[in-house]
Short mmCIF file of C-alpha atoms and ligand atoms in Angstrom, two decimals:
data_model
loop_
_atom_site.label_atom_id
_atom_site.label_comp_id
_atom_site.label_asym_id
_atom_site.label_seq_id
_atom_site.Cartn_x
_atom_site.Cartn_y
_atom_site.Cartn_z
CA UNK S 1 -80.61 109.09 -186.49
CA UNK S 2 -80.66 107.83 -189.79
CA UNK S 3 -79.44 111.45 -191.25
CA UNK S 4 -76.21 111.25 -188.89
CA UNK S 5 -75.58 107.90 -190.08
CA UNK S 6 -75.89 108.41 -194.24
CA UNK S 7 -73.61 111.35 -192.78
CA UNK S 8 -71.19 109.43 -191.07
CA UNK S 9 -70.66 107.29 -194.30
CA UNK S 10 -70.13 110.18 -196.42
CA UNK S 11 -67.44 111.63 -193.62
CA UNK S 12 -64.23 111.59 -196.06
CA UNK S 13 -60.53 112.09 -194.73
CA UNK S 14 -58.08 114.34 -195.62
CA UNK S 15 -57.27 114.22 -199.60
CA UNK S 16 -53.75 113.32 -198.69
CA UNK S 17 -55.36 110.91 -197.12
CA UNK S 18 -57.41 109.71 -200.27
CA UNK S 19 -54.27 110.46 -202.36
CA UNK S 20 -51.43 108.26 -200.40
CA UNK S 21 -51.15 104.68 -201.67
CA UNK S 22 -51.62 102.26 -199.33
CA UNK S 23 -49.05 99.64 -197.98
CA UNK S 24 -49.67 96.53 -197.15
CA UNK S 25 -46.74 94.06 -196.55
CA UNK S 26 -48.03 90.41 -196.83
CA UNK S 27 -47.71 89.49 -193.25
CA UNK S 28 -50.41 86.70 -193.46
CA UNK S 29 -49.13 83.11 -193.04
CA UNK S 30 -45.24 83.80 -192.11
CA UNK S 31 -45.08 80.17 -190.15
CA UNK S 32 -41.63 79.35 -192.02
CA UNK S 33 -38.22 80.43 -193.07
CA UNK S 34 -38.97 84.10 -192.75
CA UNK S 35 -36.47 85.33 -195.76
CA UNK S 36 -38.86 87.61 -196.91
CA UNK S 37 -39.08 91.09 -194.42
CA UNK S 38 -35.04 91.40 -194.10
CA UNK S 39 -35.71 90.53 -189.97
CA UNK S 40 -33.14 88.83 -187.97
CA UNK S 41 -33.92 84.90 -188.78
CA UNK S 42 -33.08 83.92 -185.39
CA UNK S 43 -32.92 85.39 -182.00
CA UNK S 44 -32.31 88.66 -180.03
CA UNK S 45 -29.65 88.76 -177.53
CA UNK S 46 -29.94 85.51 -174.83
CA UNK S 47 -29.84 88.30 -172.44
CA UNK S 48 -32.62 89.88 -173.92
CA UNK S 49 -34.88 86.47 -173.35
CA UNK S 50 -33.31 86.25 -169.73
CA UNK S 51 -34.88 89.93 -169.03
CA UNK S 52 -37.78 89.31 -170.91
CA UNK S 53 -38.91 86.24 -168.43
CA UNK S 54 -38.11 88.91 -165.37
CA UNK S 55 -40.55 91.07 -166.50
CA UNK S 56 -43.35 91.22 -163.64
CA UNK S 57 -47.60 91.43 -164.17
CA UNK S 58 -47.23 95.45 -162.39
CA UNK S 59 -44.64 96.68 -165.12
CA UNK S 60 -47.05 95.71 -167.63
CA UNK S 61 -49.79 98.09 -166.04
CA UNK S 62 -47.11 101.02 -165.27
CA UNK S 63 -47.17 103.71 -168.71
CA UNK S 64 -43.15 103.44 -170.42
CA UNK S 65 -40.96 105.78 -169.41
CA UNK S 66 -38.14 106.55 -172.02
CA UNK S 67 -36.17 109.23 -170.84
CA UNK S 68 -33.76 106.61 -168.63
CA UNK S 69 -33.30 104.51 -171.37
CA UNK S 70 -32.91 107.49 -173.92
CA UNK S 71 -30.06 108.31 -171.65
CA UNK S 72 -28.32 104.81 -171.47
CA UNK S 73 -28.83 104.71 -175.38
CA UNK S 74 -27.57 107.82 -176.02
CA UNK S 75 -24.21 107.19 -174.16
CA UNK S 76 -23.58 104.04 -175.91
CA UNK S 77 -23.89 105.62 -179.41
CA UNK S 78 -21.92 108.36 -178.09
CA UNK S 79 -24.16 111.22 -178.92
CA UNK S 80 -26.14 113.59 -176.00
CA UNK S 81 -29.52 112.52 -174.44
CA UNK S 82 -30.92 115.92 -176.30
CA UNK S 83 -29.92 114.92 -179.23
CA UNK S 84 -31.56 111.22 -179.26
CA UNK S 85 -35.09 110.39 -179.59
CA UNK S 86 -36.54 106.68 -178.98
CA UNK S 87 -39.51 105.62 -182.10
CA UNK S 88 -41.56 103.06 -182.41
CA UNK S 89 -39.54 102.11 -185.00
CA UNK S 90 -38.02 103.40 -187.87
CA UNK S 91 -41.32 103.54 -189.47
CA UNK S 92 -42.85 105.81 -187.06
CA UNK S 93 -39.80 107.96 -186.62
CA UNK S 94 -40.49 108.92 -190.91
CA UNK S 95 -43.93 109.91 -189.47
CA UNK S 96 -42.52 112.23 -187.49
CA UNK S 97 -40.20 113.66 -189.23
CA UNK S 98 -42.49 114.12 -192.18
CA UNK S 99 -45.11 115.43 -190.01
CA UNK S 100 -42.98 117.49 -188.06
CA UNK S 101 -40.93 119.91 -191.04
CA UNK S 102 -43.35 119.45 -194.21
CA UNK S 103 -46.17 121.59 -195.18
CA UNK S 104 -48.58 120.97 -197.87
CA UNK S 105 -46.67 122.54 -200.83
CA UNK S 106 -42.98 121.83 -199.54
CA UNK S 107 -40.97 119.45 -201.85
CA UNK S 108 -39.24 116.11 -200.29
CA UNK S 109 -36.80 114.44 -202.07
CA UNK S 110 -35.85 110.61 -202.33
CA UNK S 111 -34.33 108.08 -204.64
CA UNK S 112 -36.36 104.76 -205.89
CA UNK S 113 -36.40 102.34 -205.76
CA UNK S 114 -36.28 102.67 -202.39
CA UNK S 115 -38.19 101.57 -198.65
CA UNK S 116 -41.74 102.64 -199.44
CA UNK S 117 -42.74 104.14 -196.17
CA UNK S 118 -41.27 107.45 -197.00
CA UNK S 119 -43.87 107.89 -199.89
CA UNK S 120 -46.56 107.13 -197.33
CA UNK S 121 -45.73 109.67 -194.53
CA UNK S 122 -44.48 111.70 -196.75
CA UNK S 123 -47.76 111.69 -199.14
CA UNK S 124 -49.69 112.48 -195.86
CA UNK S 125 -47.95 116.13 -196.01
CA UNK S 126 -47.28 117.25 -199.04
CA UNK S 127 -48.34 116.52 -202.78
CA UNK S 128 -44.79 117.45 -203.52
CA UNK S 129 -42.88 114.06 -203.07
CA UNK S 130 -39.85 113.85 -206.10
CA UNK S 131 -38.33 110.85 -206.74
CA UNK S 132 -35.31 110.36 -208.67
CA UNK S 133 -34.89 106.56 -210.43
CA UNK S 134 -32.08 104.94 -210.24
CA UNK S 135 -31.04 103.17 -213.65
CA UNK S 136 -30.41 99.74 -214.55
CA UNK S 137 -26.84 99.26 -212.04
CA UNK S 138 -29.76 100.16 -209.02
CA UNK S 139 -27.19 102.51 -207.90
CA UNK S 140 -27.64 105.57 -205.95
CA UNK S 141 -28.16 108.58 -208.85
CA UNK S 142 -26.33 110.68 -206.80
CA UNK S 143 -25.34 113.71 -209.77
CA UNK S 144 -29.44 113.68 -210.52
CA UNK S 145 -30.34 113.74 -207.07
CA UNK S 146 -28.26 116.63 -206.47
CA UNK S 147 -29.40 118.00 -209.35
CA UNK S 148 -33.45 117.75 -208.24
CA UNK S 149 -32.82 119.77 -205.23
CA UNK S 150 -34.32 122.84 -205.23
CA UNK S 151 -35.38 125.93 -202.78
CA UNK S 152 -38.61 124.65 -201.62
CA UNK S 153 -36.70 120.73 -200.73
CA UNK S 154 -37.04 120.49 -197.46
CA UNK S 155 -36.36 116.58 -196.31
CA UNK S 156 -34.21 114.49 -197.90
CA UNK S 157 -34.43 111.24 -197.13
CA UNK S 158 -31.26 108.74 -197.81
CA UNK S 159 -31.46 105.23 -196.78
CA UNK S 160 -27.71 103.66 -196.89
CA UNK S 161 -27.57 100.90 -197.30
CA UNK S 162 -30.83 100.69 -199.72
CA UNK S 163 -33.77 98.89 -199.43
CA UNK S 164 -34.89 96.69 -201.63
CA UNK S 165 -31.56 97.23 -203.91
CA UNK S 166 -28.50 96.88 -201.24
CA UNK S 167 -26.49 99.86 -202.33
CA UNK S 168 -25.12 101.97 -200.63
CA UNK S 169 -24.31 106.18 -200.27
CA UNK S 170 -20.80 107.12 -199.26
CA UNK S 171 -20.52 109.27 -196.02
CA UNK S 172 -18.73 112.28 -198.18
CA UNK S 173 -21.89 111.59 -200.91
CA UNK S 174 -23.97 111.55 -197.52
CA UNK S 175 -22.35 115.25 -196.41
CA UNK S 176 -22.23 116.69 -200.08
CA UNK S 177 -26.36 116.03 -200.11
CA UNK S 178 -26.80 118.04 -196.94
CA UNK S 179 -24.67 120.45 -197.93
CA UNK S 180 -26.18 121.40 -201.38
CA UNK S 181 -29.32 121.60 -199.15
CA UNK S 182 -29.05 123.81 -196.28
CA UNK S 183 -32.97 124.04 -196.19
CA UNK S 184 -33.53 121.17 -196.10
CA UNK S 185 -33.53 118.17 -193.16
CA UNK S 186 -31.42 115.33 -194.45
CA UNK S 187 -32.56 112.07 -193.16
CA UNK S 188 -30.29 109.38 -193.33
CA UNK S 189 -32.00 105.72 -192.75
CA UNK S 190 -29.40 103.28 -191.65
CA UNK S 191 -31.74 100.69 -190.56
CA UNK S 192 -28.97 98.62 -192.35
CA UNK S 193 -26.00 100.08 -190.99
CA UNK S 194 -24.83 96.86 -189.16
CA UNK S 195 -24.25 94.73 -191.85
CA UNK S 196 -22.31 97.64 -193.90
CA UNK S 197 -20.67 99.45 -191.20
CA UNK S 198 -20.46 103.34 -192.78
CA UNK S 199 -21.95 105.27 -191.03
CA UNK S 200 -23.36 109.52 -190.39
CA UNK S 201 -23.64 108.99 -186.70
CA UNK S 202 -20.35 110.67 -185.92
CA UNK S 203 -22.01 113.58 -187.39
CA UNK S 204 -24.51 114.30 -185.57
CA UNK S 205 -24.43 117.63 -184.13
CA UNK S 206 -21.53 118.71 -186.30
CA UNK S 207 -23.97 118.82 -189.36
CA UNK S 208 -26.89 120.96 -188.57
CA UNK S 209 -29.84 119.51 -191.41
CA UNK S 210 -28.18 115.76 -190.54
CA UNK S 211 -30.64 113.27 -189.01
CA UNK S 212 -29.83 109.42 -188.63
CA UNK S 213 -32.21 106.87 -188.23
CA UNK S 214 -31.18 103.31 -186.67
CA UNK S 215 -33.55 100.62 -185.90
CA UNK S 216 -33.45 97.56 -183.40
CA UNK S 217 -35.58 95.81 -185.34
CA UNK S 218 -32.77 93.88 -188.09
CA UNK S 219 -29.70 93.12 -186.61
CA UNK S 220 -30.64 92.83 -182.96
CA UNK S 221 -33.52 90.81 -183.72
CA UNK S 222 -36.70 92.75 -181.89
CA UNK S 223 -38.73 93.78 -184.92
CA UNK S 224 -41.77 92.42 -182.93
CA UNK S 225 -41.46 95.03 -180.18
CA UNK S 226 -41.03 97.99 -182.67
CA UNK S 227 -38.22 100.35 -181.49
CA UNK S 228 -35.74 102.37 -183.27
CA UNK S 229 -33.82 105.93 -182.61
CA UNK S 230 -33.62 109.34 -184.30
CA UNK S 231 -30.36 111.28 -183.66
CA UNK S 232 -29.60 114.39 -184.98
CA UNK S 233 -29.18 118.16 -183.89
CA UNK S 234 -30.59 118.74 -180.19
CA UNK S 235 -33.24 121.98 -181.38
CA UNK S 236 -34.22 119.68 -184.50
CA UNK S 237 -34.80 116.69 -182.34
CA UNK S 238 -36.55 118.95 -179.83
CA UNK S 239 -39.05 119.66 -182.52
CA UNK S 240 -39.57 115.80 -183.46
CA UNK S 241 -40.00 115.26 -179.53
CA UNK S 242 -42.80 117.50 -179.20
CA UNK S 243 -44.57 115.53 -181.97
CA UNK S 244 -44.05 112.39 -180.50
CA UNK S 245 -46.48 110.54 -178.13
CA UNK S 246 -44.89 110.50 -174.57
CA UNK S 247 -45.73 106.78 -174.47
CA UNK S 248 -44.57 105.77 -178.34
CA UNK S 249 -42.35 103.39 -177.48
CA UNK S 250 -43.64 100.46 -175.27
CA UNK S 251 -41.70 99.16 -171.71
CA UNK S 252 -41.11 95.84 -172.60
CA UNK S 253 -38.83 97.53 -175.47
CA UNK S 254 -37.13 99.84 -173.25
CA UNK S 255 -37.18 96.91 -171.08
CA UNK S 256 -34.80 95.23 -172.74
CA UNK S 257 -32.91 98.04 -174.66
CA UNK S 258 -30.41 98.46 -173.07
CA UNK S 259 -29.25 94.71 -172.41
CA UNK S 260 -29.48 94.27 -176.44
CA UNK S 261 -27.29 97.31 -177.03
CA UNK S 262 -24.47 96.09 -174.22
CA UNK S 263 -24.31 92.49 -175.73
CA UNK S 264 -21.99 93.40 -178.58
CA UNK S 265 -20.69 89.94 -178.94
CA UNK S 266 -24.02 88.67 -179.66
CA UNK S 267 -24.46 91.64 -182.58
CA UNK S 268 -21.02 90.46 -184.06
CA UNK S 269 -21.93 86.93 -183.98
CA UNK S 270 -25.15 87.83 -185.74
CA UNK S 271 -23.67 90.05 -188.22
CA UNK S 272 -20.80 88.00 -189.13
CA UNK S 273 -23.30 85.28 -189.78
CA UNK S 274 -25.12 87.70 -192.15
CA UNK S 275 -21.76 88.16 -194.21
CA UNK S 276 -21.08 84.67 -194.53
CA UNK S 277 -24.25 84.13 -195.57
CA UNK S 278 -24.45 86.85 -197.93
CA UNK S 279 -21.12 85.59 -199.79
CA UNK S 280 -22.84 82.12 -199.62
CA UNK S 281 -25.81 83.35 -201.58
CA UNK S 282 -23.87 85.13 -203.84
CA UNK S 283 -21.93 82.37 -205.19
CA UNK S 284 -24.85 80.46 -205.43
CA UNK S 285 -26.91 82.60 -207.41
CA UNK S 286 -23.90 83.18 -209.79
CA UNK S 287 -23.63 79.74 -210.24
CA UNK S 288 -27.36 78.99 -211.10
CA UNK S 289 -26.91 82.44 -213.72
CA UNK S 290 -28.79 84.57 -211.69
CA UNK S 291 -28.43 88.15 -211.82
CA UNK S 292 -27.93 89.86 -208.61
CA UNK S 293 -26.99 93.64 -207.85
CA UNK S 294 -24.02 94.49 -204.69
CA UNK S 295 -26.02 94.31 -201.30
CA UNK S 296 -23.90 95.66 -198.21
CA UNK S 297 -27.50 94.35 -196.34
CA UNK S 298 -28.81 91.45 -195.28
CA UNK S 299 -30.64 90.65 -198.04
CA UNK S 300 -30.03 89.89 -202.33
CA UNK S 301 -32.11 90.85 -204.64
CA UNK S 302 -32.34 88.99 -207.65
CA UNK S 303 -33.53 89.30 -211.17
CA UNK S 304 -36.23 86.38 -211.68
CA UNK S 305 -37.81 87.69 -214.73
CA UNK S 306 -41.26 86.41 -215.87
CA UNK S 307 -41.50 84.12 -213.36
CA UNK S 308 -40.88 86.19 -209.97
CA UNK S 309 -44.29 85.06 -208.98
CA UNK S 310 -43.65 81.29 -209.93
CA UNK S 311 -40.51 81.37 -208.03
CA UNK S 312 -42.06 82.76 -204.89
CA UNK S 313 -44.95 80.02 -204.83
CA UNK S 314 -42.28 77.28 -205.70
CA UNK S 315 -40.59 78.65 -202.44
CA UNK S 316 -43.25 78.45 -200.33
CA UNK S 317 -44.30 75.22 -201.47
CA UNK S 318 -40.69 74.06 -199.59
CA UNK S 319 -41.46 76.71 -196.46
CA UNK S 320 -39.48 79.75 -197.19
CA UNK S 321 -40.89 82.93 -197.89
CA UNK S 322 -39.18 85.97 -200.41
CA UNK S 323 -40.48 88.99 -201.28
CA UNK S 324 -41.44 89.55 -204.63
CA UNK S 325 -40.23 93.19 -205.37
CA UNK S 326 -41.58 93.56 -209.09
CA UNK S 327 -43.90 96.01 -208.48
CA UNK S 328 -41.03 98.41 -207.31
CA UNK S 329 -40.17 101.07 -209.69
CA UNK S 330 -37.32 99.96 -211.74
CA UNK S 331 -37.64 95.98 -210.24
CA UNK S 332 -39.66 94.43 -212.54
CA UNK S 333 -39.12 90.45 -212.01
CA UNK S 334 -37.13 91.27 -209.41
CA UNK S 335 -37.39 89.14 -206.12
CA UNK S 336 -35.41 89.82 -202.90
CA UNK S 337 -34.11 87.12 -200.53
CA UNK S 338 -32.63 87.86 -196.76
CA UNK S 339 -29.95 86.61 -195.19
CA UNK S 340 -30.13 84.94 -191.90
CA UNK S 341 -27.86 82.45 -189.52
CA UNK S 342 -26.03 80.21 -191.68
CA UNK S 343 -28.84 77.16 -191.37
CA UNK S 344 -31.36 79.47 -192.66
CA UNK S 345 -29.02 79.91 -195.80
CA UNK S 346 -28.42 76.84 -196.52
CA UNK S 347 -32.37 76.03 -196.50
CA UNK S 348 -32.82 78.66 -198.85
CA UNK S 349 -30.08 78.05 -201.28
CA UNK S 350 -31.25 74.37 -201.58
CA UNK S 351 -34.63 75.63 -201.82
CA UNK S 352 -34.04 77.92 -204.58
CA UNK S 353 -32.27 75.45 -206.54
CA UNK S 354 -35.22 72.94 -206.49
CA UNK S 355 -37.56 75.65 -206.77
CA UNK S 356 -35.67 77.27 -210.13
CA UNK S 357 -35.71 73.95 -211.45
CA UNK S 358 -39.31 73.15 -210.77
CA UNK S 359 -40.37 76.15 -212.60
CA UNK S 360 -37.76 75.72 -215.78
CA UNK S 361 -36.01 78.88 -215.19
CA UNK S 362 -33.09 79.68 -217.50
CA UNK S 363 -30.78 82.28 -217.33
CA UNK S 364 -31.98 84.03 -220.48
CA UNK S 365 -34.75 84.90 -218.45
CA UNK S 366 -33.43 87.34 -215.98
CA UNK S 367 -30.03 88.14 -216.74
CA UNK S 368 -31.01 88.39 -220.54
CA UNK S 369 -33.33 91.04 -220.47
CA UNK S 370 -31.20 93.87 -219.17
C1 PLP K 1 -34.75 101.14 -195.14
C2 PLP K 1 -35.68 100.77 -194.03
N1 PLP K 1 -35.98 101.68 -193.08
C3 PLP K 1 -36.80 101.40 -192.07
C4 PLP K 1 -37.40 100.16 -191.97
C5 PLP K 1 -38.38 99.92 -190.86
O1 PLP K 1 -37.74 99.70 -189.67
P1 PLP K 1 -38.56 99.51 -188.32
O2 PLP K 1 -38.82 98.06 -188.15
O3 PLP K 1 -37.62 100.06 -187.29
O4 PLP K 1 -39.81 100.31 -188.43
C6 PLP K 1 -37.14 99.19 -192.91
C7 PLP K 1 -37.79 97.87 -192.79
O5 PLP K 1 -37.75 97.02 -193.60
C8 PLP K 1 -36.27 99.50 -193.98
O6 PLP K 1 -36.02 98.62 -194.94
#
């Protein structure tokens, strides 16, 4: 007995496993203005709640079925049922990918800094992640990144707009990438998209290496019930399928899927709030002297300096959370605030002016240092 147990402590994982940094978003405590994860502040769909509150005690016990509701999804982004896959997420739909196309050995390409759940699924697979840094502007190095691919690349993954930085990769940028890289599966995220409005998805099918990840979880407001999409080329998406659990994305998601994908005037509502907002907190921040970098998101990041930490506390001390992005490669005193319904902005504007002047910020302190 006692053997199998000093064995069992010793059992060790998979050296990707011991290798692959661990992430750990600071989820504890989020009881105020959330403008920290880059989540809708406000609401899904009201049709969403009203389907929601029909849900009965049996369809809770009943295993999800997603084929229907890949189907009805499907149609509305105009692309076939084949070549659409429901995720738990965005997050797990990296998994799969990574799992499904990389071997130990392969090399997968991305920019930083960037959304740091590629370097953890993709770390699982292969030792050979690259990264290419984007300088100072935070812009996407698109002549380097071209220039890093080589024959053993064999995902590429893109997110448009960028996360934490806002920027953004052109569509013909988008097409060039998979083109120098016929090997290779080119992943683009636009968990984004929404509050930008370029988009890949139109190529789907037409581009054989193109895959497109959207998420439900930002602009329609259901980040708490986890569900995103992969579409790409029907055989490649036939590969990511058989990878997938049947069951990966729950039935109160596909529950209400399909009511927050038909309410389009909610979406614009939502999205148009984001933009105001956005333009809102852009003036605002220029006018306090704080450096801030083109976001086609629904978030700003901002360079603090020094006292990224300072400022965060400061927030929190008036109830609304950011996310301190410093340790990002490249974001050093860097802090990143989202945009929400046009209350939520105003909070956090006046918020960040007390807070700024609490903690004797000056200009010279971000801006400066570049
Ligand atoms: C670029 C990017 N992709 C994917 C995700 C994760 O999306 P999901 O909630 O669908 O897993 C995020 C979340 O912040 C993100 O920033």
């Amino acid at each position: 007995m006692n053997t199998i147990l000093e064995e069992t402590k010793l059992l060790q994982p998979r050296k990707a496993v011991l290798a692959m940094p661990e992430y750990h978003p600071p989820l504890a405590g989020r009881d105020a203005l959330r403008l920290d994860f880059n989540e809708n502040t406000f609401s899904p769909s009201p049709s969403v709640l009203r389907k929601l509150q029909q849900l009965t005690a049996e369809a809770l016990t009943i295993y999800p079925e997603r084929e229907p509701i890949e189907r009805i999804v499907a149609q509305h982004f105009g692309v076939e049922s084949e070549q659409l896959l429901l995720t738990n997420g965005v997050d797990e739909a990296i998994h799969l990918v990574a799992c499904t196309f990389l071997e130990e050995g392969d090399e997968a390409l991305i920019c930083t800094p960037t959304f740091f759940m590629y370097d953890v699924s993709i770390g699982l697979m292969t030792a050979g992640l690259i990264r290419v840094q984007s300088d100072d502007s935070l812009s996407f190095p698109l002549e380097r990144f071209l220039a890093a691919i080589t024959s053993k690349t064999r995902l590429i993954i893109v997110a448009s707009p960028n996360n934490p930085t806002g920027a953004t990769v052109s569509r013909s940028d988008l097409l060039a990438i998979a083109e120098a890289a016929p090997q290779a599966l080119l992943m683009v995220d636009e968990a984004y998209f929404h509050f930008h409005g370029e988009t890949t998805l139109g190529d789907v099918g037409t581009v054989p290496n193109l895959i497109v990840a959207r998420t439900f979880s930002k602009a329609y407001g259901l980040a708490n019930l986890r569900v995103g999409m992969l579409a790409g080329d029907a055989r490649l998406i036939s590969f990511i399928r058989k990878v997938s659990s049947p069951y990966n994305v729950n039935g109160v998601a596909l529950a209400v899927l399909p009511d927050a994908i038909a309410d389009e005037a909610y979406l614009t509502w939502y999205v148009d709030q984001v933009h105001t907002g956005r333009e809102r907190i852009f003036h605002a921040l220029k006018d306090l002297g704080v450096r801030t970098w083109p976001s086609a998101a629904n978030f700003v990041l901002m360079d603090i300096g020094p006292k990224h930490r300072e400022l965060c506390v400061a927030m929190r001390k008036r109830g609304v959370l950011l996310r301190d992005r410093s340790a990002d490669p490249g974001c050093e005193g860097y802090v990143r605030i989202t945009v929400g319904i046009e209350d939520h902005v105003t909070r956090g504007i006046a918020a960040l002016k007390e807070s700024l002047l609490e903690i004797g910020w000056t200009p010279a302190e971000g801006r400066g240092r570049a």
